[in-house]
Amino acid sequence: MDNQIENKKSINFFEKHLTTWVILCIVLGILIGRNFQGAVESLSLMSIASVNIPIAILIWFMIFPMMVQIDFTSVKNVGKNPKGLLLTLFINWLVKPFTMAFFAWIFFEKLYMGLISPAMAKEYIAGAILLGAAPCTAMVFVWSYLTDGDPEYTLVQVSINDLVLLVAFIPIVKLLLGVTNIAIPFDTLSASVIIFIVVPLFFGVIVNKVLNKTFGKEWFNEVFLKKLRPLSITSLLTTLVLLFAFQGDKIISNPVDILLIAIPLAIQTYFIFFCAWFIGKRMNLPHCILSPGSMIGASNFFELAVAVAIVLFGINSGAALVTVVGVLIEVPIMLSLVKISNKWKY
């Protein structure tokens, strides 16, 4: 019976093969960048206050479909099992950002010494820190569903983390970037959070309430969200095409860097998942709460990381490249963790 239920649960073909589409977008972006240099250069110059306008619009469309799903009224249900929430907050805000910074420092500045320049190492570290400071929001609902997670409690976990993200993301990023001797203007970082979190979250909450009140919860979930869902992935892939069109030459000249970046990001993902899992087991959390809680910590809010990396360091930066590699490897890694979670179901 369990196998029958598990077999019925699957993400759609497009999302399941997201890594394939990402690779195709990378190839397409590089080809566009090499064959249409004039048009690409014109797009890259369309910016206001160091923010590329086409990229900013795409990122906003990428993030909004996630924000519109968040219902902060679910926070009142946290009393059902506060231990699960405490684990999520501990892993996401007291462990994950710092272990990501540590792994990035070990690999990019120590183990990779001689393979990449010191300046590029610092940019790669910055990109990794941006990934580590932003826990997953939307895709965790998919991972929760595939592992029989409690959907209501998953929503509570995501909602609480989004609230914490609003106040903790800037200080943590500022702290860790300062530790690695990377100077970041606080006003630029603040503006990035406002543009890419606060504004879409504000409109998302309004749209959520208005549509639920007008058309009902069933229509909102079964009709509106299903139609809106492809917008996020489509915007993400279009953003990747532009990103690699802007920095295609850099990728072609340094293909090994993709592999070098992927290694510490993958190690961090598995480390955080197992850390959260075994702590949660010691806390006697039920599987339906522990599994999505571990998934939130393991995966990243890569849309936000990509956005902030572009704003802070530029489209052609090593930091932006790291966040893009994060997108490239996340789906296959998370699907492997889904299999582990289902195998260890108790």
PDB file of C-alpha atoms in Angstrom, residues 174-282:
ATOM      1  CA  LYS A 174      26.731  41.269   6.506  1.00  0.00           C
ATOM      2  CA  LEU A 175      28.436  39.403   9.364  1.00  0.00           C
ATOM      3  CA  LEU A 176      29.720  36.514   7.269  1.00  0.00           C
ATOM      4  CA  LEU A 177      30.851  38.661   4.363  1.00  0.00           C
ATOM      5  CA  GLY A 178      32.665  40.837   6.857  1.00  0.00           C
ATOM      6  CA  VAL A 179      34.388  37.808   8.356  1.00  0.00           C
ATOM      7  CA  THR A 180      35.669  36.873   4.895  1.00  0.00           C
ATOM      8  CA  ASN A 181      36.883  40.460   4.376  1.00  0.00           C
ATOM      9  CA  ILE A 182      34.403  41.300   1.614  1.00  0.00           C
ATOM     10  CA  ALA A 183      33.126  44.860   1.826  1.00  0.00           C
ATOM     11  CA  ILE A 184      29.385  45.135   1.146  1.00  0.00           C
ATOM     12  CA  PRO A 185      27.440  48.418   1.366  1.00  0.00           C
ATOM     13  CA  PHE A 186      24.651  47.887   3.889  1.00  0.00           C
ATOM     14  CA  ASP A 187      22.242  50.115   1.950  1.00  0.00           C
ATOM     15  CA  THR A 188      22.640  47.996  -1.190  1.00  0.00           C
ATOM     16  CA  LEU A 189      21.963  44.806   0.736  1.00  0.00           C
ATOM     17  CA  SER A 190      18.949  46.383   2.436  1.00  0.00           C
ATOM     18  CA  ALA A 191      17.561  47.548  -0.893  1.00  0.00           C
ATOM     19  CA  SER A 192      17.951  44.028  -2.308  1.00  0.00           C
ATOM     20  CA  VAL A 193      15.916  42.510   0.533  1.00  0.00           C
ATOM     21  CA  ILE A 194      13.216  45.173   0.176  1.00  0.00           C
ATOM     22  CA  ILE A 195      12.973  44.762  -3.605  1.00  0.00           C
ATOM     23  CA  PHE A 196      13.148  40.992  -3.754  1.00  0.00           C
ATOM     24  CA  ILE A 197      11.485  39.949  -0.455  1.00  0.00           C
ATOM     25  CA  VAL A 198       9.419  42.682   1.161  1.00  0.00           C
ATOM     26  CA  VAL A 199       7.698  44.026  -1.972  1.00  0.00           C
ATOM     27  CA  PRO A 200       6.706  40.661  -3.523  1.00  0.00           C
ATOM     28  CA  LEU A 201       5.759  39.364  -0.075  1.00  0.00           C
ATOM     29  CA  PHE A 202       3.528  42.410   0.519  1.00  0.00           C
ATOM     30  CA  PHE A 203       1.716  42.001  -2.801  1.00  0.00           C
ATOM     31  CA  GLY A 204       1.638  38.236  -2.380  1.00  0.00           C
ATOM     32  CA  VAL A 205      -0.180  38.477   0.964  1.00  0.00           C
ATOM     33  CA  ILE A 206      -2.716  40.945  -0.499  1.00  0.00           C
ATOM     34  CA  VAL A 207      -3.381  38.797  -3.573  1.00  0.00           C
ATOM     35  CA  ASN A 208      -3.665  35.692  -1.373  1.00  0.00           C
ATOM     36  CA  LYS A 209      -6.278  37.259   0.890  1.00  0.00           C
ATOM     37  CA  VAL A 210      -8.297  38.925  -1.894  1.00  0.00           C
ATOM     38  CA  LEU A 211      -8.492  35.846  -4.131  1.00  0.00           C
ATOM     39  CA  ASN A 212      -9.239  33.442  -1.255  1.00  0.00           C
ATOM     40  CA  LYS A 213     -12.013  35.718  -0.037  1.00  0.00           C
ATOM     41  CA  THR A 214     -13.447  36.313  -3.510  1.00  0.00           C
ATOM     42  CA  PHE A 215     -13.181  32.880  -5.139  1.00  0.00           C
ATOM     43  CA  GLY A 216     -12.559  30.529  -2.224  1.00  0.00           C
ATOM     44  CA  LYS A 217      -9.605  28.473  -1.044  1.00  0.00           C
ATOM     45  CA  GLU A 218     -10.267  25.552  -3.388  1.00  0.00           C
ATOM     46  CA  TRP A 219     -10.218  27.765  -6.504  1.00  0.00           C
ATOM     47  CA  PHE A 220      -7.080  29.518  -5.251  1.00  0.00           C
ATOM     48  CA  ASN A 221      -5.191  26.258  -4.727  1.00  0.00           C
ATOM     49  CA  GLU A 222      -6.510  24.201  -7.617  1.00  0.00           C
ATOM     50  CA  VAL A 223      -6.864  26.853 -10.332  1.00  0.00           C
ATOM     51  CA  PHE A 224      -4.895  30.021  -9.613  1.00  0.00           C
ATOM     52  CA  LEU A 225      -1.742  28.453  -8.138  1.00  0.00           C
ATOM     53  CA  LYS A 226      -1.572  25.782 -10.835  1.00  0.00           C
ATOM     54  CA  LYS A 227      -1.703  28.444 -13.535  1.00  0.00           C
ATOM     55  CA  LEU A 228       0.788  30.660 -11.695  1.00  0.00           C
ATOM     56  CA  ARG A 229       3.245  27.873 -10.865  1.00  0.00           C
ATOM     57  CA  PRO A 230       5.007  27.739 -14.283  1.00  0.00           C
ATOM     58  CA  LEU A 231       5.736  31.477 -14.078  1.00  0.00           C
ATOM     59  CA  SER A 232       8.419  31.013 -11.432  1.00  0.00           C
ATOM     60  CA  ILE A 233      10.319  28.262 -13.244  1.00  0.00           C
ATOM     61  CA  THR A 234       9.965  29.987 -16.628  1.00  0.00           C
ATOM     62  CA  SER A 235      11.324  33.224 -15.179  1.00  0.00           C
ATOM     63  CA  LEU A 236      14.177  31.331 -13.532  1.00  0.00           C
ATOM     64  CA  LEU A 237      15.190  29.654 -16.775  1.00  0.00           C
ATOM     65  CA  THR A 238      14.910  32.905 -18.750  1.00  0.00           C
ATOM     66  CA  THR A 239      17.098  34.576 -16.123  1.00  0.00           C
ATOM     67  CA  LEU A 240      19.687  31.821 -16.579  1.00  0.00           C
ATOM     68  CA  VAL A 241      19.691  32.368 -20.345  1.00  0.00           C
ATOM     69  CA  LEU A 242      20.463  36.053 -19.788  1.00  0.00           C
ATOM     70  CA  LEU A 243      23.020  35.360 -17.055  1.00  0.00           C
ATOM     71  CA  PHE A 244      24.993  32.999 -19.261  1.00  0.00           C
ATOM     72  CA  ALA A 245      24.583  35.232 -22.293  1.00  0.00           C
ATOM     73  CA  PHE A 246      26.242  37.982 -20.230  1.00  0.00           C
ATOM     74  CA  GLN A 247      29.071  35.772 -18.919  1.00  0.00           C
ATOM     75  CA  GLY A 248      29.296  32.990 -21.478  1.00  0.00           C
ATOM     76  CA  ASP A 249      32.933  33.686 -22.356  1.00  0.00           C
ATOM     77  CA  LYS A 250      33.839  33.332 -18.696  1.00  0.00           C
ATOM     78  CA  ILE A 251      32.189  29.911 -18.501  1.00  0.00           C
ATOM     79  CA  ILE A 252      33.850  28.666 -21.681  1.00  0.00           C
ATOM     80  CA  SER A 253      37.259  29.777 -20.490  1.00  0.00           C
ATOM     81  CA  ASN A 254      36.766  28.258 -16.991  1.00  0.00           C
ATOM     82  CA  PRO A 255      34.551  25.142 -17.300  1.00  0.00           C
ATOM     83  CA  VAL A 256      36.368  23.422 -14.433  1.00  0.00           C
ATOM     84  CA  ASP A 257      35.115  26.134 -12.075  1.00  0.00           C
ATOM     85  CA  ILE A 258      31.573  24.746 -12.357  1.00  0.00           C
ATOM     86  CA  LEU A 259      32.765  21.425 -10.908  1.00  0.00           C
ATOM     87  CA  LEU A 260      34.908  23.145  -8.277  1.00  0.00           C
ATOM     88  CA  ILE A 261      31.913  25.191  -7.119  1.00  0.00           C
ATOM     89  CA  ALA A 262      29.517  22.233  -7.114  1.00  0.00           C
ATOM     90  CA  ILE A 263      31.610  20.119  -4.722  1.00  0.00           C
ATOM     91  CA  PRO A 264      31.353  22.268  -1.530  1.00  0.00           C
ATOM     92  CA  LEU A 265      27.715  23.153  -2.307  1.00  0.00           C
ATOM     93  CA  ALA A 266      26.813  19.461  -2.553  1.00  0.00           C
ATOM     94  CA  ILE A 267      28.712  18.591   0.641  1.00  0.00           C
ATOM     95  CA  GLN A 268      26.912  21.390   2.493  1.00  0.00           C
ATOM     96  CA  THR A 269      23.492  20.187   1.289  1.00  0.00           C
ATOM     97  CA  TYR A 270      23.974  16.617   2.475  1.00  0.00           C
ATOM     98  CA  PHE A 271      25.636  17.729   5.716  1.00  0.00           C
ATOM     99  CA  ILE A 272      22.734  19.981   6.711  1.00  0.00           C
ATOM    100  CA  PHE A 273      20.121  17.364   5.850  1.00  0.00           C
ATOM    101  CA  PHE A 274      21.783  14.642   7.945  1.00  0.00           C
ATOM    102  CA  CYS A 275      22.476  17.081  10.766  1.00  0.00           C
ATOM    103  CA  ALA A 276      18.800  18.118  10.934  1.00  0.00           C
ATOM    104  CA  TRP A 277      17.595  14.537  10.501  1.00  0.00           C
ATOM    105  CA  PHE A 278      19.598  12.968  13.330  1.00  0.00           C
ATOM    106  CA  ILE A 279      18.958  15.842  15.738  1.00  0.00           C
ATOM    107  CA  GLY A 280      15.236  15.588  14.972  1.00  0.00           C
ATOM    108  CA  LYS A 281      15.248  11.849  15.552  1.00  0.00           C
ATOM    109  CA  ARG A 282      16.826  12.427  18.980  1.00  0.00           C
TER     110      ARG A 282
END
